[in-house]
mmCIF file of C-alpha atoms in Angstrom:
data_model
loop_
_atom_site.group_PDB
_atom_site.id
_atom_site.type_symbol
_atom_site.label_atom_id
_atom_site.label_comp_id
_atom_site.label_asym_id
_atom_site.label_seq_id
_atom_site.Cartn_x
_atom_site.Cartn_y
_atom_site.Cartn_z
ATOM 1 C CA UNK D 1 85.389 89.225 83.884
ATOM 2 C CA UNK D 2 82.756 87.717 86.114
ATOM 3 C CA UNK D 3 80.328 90.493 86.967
ATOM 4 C CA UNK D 4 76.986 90.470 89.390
ATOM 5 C CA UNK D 5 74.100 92.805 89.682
ATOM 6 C CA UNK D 6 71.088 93.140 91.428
ATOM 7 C CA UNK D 7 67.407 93.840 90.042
ATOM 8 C CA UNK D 8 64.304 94.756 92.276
ATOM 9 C CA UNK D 9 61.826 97.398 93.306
ATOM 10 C CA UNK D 10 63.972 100.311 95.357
ATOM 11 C CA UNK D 11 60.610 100.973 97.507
ATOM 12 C CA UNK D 12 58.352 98.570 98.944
ATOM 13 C CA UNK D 13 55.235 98.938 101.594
ATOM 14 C CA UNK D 14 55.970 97.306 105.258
ATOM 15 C CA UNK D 15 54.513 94.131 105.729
ATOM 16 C CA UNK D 16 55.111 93.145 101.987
ATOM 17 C CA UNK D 17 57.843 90.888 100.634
ATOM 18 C CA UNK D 18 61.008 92.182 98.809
ATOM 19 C CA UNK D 19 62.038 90.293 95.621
ATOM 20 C CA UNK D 20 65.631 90.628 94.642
ATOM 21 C CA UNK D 21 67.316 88.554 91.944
ATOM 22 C CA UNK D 22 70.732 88.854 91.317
ATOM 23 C CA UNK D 23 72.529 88.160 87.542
ATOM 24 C CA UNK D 24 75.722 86.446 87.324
ATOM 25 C CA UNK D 25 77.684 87.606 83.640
ATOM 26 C CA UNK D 26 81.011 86.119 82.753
ATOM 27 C CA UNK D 27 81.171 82.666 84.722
ATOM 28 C CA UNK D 28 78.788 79.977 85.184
ATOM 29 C CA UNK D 29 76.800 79.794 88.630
ATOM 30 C CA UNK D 30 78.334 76.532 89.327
ATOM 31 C CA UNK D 31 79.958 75.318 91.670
ATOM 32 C CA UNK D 32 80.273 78.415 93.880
ATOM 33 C CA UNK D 33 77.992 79.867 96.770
ATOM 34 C CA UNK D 34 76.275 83.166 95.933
ATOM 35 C CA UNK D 35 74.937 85.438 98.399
ATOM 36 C CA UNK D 36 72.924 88.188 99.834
ATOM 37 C CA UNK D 37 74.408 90.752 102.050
ATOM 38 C CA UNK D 38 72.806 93.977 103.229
ATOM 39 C CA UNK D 39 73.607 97.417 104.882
ATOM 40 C CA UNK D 40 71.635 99.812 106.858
ATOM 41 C CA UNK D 41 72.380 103.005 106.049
ATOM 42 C CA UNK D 42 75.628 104.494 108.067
ATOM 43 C CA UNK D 43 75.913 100.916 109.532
ATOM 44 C CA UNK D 44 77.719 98.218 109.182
ATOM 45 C CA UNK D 45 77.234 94.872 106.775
ATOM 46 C CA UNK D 46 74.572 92.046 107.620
ATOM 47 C CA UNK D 47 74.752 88.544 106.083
ATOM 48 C CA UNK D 48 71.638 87.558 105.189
ATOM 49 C CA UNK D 49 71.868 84.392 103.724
ATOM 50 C CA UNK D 50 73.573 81.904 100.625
ATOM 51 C CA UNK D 51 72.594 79.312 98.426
ATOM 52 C CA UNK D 52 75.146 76.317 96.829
ATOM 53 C CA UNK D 53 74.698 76.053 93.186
ATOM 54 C CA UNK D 54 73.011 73.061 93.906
ATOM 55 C CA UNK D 55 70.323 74.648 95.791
ATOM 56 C CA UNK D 56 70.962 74.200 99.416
ATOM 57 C CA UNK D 57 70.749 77.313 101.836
ATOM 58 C CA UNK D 58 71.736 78.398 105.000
ATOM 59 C CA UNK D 59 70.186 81.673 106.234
ATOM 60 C CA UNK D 60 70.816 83.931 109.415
ATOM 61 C CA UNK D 61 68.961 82.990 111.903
ATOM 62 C CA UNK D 62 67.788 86.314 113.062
ATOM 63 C CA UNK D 63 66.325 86.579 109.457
ATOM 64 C CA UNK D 64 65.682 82.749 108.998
ATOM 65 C CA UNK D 65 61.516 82.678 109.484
ATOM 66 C CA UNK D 66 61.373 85.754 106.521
ATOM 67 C CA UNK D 67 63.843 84.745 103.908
ATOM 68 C CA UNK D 68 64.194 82.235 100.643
ATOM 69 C CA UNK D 69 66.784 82.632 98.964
ATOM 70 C CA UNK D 70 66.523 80.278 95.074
ATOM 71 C CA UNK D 71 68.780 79.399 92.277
ATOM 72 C CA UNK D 72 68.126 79.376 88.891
ATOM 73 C CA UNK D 73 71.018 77.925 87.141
ATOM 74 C CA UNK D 74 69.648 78.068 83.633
ATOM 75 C CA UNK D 75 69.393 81.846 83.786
ATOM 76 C CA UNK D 76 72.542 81.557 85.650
ATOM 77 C CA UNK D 77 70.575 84.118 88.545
ATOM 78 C CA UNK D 78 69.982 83.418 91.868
ATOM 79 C CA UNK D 79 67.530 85.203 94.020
ATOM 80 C CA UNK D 80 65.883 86.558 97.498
ATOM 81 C CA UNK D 81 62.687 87.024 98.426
ATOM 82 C CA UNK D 82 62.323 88.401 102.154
ATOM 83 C CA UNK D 83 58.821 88.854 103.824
ATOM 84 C CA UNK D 84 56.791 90.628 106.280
ATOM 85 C CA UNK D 85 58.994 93.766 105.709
ATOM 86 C CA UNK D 86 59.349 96.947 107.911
ATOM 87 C CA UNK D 87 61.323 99.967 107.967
ATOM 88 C CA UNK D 88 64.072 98.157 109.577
ATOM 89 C CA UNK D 89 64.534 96.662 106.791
ATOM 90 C CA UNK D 90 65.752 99.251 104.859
ATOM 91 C CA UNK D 91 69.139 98.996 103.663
ATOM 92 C CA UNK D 92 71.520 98.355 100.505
ATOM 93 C CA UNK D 93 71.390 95.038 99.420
ATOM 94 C CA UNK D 94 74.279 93.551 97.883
ATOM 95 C CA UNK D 95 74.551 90.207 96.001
ATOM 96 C CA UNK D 96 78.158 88.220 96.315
ATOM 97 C CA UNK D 97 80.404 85.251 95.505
ATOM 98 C CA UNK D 98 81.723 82.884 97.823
ATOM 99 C CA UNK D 99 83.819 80.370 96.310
ATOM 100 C CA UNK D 100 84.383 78.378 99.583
ATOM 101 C CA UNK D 101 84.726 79.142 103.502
ATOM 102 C CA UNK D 102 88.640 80.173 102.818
ATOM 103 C CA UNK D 103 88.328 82.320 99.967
ATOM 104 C CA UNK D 104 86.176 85.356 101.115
ATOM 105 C CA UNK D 105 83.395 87.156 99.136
ATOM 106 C CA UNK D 106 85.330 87.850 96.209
ATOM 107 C CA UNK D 107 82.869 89.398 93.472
ATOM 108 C CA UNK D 108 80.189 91.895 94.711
ATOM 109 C CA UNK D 109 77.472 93.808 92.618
ATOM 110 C CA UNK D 110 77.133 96.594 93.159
ATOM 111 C CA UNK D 111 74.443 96.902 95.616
ATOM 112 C CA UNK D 112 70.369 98.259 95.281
ATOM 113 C CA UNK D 113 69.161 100.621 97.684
ATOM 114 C CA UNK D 114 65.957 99.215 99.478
ATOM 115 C CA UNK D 115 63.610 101.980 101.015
ATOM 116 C CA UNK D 116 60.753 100.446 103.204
ATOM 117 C CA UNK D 117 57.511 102.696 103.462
ATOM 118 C CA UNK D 118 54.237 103.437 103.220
ATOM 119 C CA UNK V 1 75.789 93.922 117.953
ATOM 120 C CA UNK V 2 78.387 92.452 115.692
ATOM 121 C CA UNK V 3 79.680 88.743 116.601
ATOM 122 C CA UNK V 4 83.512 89.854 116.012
ATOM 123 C CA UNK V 5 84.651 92.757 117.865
ATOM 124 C CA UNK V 6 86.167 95.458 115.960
ATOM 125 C CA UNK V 7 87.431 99.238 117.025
ATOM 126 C CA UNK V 8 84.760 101.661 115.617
ATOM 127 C CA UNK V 9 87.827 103.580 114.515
ATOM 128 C CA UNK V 10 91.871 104.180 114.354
ATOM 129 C CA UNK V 11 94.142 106.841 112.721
ATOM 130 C CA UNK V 12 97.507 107.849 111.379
ATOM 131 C CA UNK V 13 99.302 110.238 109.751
ATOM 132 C CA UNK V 14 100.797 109.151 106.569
ATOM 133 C CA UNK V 15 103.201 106.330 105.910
ATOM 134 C CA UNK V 16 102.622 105.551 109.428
ATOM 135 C CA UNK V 17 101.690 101.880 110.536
ATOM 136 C CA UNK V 18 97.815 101.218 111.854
ATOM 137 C CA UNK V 19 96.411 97.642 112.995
ATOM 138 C CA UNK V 20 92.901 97.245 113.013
ATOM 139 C CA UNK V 21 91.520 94.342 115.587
ATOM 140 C CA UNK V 22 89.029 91.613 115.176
ATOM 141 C CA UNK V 23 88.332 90.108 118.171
ATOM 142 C CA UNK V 24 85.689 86.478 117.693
ATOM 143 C CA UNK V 25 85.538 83.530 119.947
ATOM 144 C CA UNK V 26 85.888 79.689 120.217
ATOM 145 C CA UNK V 27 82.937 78.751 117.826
ATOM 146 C CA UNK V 28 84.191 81.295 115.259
ATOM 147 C CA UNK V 29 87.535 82.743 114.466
ATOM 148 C CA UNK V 30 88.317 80.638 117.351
ATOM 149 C CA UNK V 31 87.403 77.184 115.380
ATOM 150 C CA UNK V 32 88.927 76.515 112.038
ATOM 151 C CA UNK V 33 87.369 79.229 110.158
ATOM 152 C CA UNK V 34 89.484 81.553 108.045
ATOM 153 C CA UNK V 35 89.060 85.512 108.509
ATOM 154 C CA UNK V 36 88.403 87.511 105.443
ATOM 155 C CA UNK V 37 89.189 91.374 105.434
ATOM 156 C CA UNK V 38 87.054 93.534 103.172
ATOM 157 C CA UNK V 39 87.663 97.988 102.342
ATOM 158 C CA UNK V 40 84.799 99.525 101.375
ATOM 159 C CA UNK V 41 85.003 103.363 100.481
ATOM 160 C CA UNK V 42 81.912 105.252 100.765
ATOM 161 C CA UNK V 43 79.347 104.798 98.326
ATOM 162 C CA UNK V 44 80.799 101.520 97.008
ATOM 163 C CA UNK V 45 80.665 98.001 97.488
ATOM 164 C CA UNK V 46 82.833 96.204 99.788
ATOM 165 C CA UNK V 47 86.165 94.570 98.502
ATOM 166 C CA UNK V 48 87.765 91.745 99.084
ATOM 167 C CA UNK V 49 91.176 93.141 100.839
ATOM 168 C CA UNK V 50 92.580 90.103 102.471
ATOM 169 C CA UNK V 51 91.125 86.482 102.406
ATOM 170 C CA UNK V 52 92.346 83.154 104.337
ATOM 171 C CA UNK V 53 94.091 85.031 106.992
ATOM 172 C CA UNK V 54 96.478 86.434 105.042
ATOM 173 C CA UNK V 55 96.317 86.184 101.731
ATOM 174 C CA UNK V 56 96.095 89.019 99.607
ATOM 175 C CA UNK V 57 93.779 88.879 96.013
ATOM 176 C CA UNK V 58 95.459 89.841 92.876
ATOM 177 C CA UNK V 59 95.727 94.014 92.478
ATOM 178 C CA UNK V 60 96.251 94.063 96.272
ATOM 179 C CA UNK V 61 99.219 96.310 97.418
ATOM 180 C CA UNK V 62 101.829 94.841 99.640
ATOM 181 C CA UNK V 63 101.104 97.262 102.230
ATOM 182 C CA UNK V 64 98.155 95.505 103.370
ATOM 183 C CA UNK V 65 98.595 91.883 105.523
ATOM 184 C CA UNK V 66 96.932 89.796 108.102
ATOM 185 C CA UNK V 67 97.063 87.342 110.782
ATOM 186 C CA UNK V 68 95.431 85.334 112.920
ATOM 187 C CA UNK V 69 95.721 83.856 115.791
ATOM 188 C CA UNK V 70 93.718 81.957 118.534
ATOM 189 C CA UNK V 71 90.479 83.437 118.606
ATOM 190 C CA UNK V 72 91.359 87.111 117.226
ATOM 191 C CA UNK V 73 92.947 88.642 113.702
ATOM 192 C CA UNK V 74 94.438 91.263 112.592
ATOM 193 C CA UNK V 75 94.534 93.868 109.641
ATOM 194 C CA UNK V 76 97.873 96.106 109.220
ATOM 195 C CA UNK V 77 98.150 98.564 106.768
ATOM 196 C CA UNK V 78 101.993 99.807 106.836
ATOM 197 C CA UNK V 79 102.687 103.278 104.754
ATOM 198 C CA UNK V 80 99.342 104.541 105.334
ATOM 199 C CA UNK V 81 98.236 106.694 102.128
ATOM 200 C CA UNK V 82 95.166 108.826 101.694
ATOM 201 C CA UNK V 83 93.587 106.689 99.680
ATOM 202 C CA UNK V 84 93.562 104.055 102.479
ATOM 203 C CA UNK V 85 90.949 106.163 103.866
ATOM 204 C CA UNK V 86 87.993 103.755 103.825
ATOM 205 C CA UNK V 87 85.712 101.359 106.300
ATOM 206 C CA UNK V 88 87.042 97.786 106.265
ATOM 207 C CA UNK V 89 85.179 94.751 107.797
ATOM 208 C CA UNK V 90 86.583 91.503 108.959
ATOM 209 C CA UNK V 91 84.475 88.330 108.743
ATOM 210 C CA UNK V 92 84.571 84.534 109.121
ATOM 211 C CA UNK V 93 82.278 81.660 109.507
ATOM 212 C CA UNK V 94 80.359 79.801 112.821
ATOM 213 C CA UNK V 95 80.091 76.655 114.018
ATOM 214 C CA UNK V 96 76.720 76.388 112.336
ATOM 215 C CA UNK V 97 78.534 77.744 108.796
ATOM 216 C CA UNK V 98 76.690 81.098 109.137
ATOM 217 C CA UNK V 99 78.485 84.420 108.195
ATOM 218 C CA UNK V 100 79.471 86.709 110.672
ATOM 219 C CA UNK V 101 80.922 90.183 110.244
ATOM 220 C CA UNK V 102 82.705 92.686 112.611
ATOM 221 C CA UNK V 103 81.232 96.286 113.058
ATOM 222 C CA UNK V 104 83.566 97.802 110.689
ATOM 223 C CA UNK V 105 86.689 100.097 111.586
ATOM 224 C CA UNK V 106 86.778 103.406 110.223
ATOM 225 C CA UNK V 107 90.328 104.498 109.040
ATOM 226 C CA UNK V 108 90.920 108.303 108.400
ATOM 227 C CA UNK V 109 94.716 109.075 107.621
ATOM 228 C CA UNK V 110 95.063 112.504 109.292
#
């Protein structure tokens, strides 16, 4: 059974960067695309950004000048780093596998609460 | 604001019949991306409900299906059950292969 789930700080200072990494159990990281998703609370879901297996990214371009998002495939983890933070930011951030545009995110962890502040 | 337009929320009593609307355009939904449906109850992660259109994953009950067509999709639930209670998301791809999500349509079965 091919599980995910997220690691990281749940409270970070504004204007510092967020560091995420997400661990994929039961499958190899190959040859999907795996990525990050986040939500506000009491709002709705926010794609951040994905990586291919092979390491190439596309990120939301609202997002695009803060984020990297990296795969390791011999710790079979990918990861996301996301700068300049603020209280905006704040939100549950879920990791997720997309094995190609027609078959939907269909493994999610299980999400890390986020809290931006000073 | 979400690039697919969803209702912020729809009702029924139960074993009644709700659609839920996901409303994209030409460079979306509109294009030759799929639509993905996801439920997520409160406190949990999202799940994959319905995927390609119309497809439903393993586990999924029959009472769930989807469509698409031109630049909008649809989610039906038929039966509605109390356990249907739940957000659920729909979601496809751009021209420029980014994800985009609807708002989310709450469903409370009265």
């Amino acid at each position: 059974q091919v599980q995910l789930q997220e690691s990281g700080p749940g409270l970070v200072k504004p204007s510092e960067t967020l560091s995420l990494t997400c661990t994929v159990s039961g499958d190899s990281i190959s040859p999907y695309y795996w990525t990050w998703i986040r939500q506000p609370p009491g709002k709705g879901l926010e794609w951040i950004g994905y990586i291919y297996y092979s390491g190439s990214t596309n990120y939301n371009p609202s997002l695009k000048s803060r984020v990297t998002i990296s795969v390791d495939t011999s710790k079979n983890q990918f990861s996301l780093k996301l700068s300049s933070l603020t209280t905006a930011d704040t939100a549950v951030y879920y990791c997720a596998r997309d094995r190609s545009y027609a078959d939907g995110f269909d493994i999610w962890g299980q999400g890390t609460m986020v809290t931006v502040s000073s | 604001q979400s690039v697919l337009t969803q209702p912020p929320s729809v009702s029924g009593a139960p074993g009644q019949r709700v659609t839920i609307s996901c409303t994209g355009s030409s460079s979306n939904i509109g294009a030759i991306y799929d639509v993905h449906w996801y439920q997520q109850v409160p406190g949990t992660a999202p799940k994959l409900l319905i995927y390609g259109n119309s497809n439903r994953p393993s586990g999924v009950p029959d009472r769930f299906s989807g469509s698409k067509s031109g630049t909008s999709a649809s989610l039906a639930i038929s039966g509605l059950q109390a356990e249907d209670e739940a957000d659920y998301y729909c979601q496809s791809y751009d021209n420029s292969l980014s994800v985009v999500f609807g708002g989310g349509t709450k469903v409370t079965v009265l």
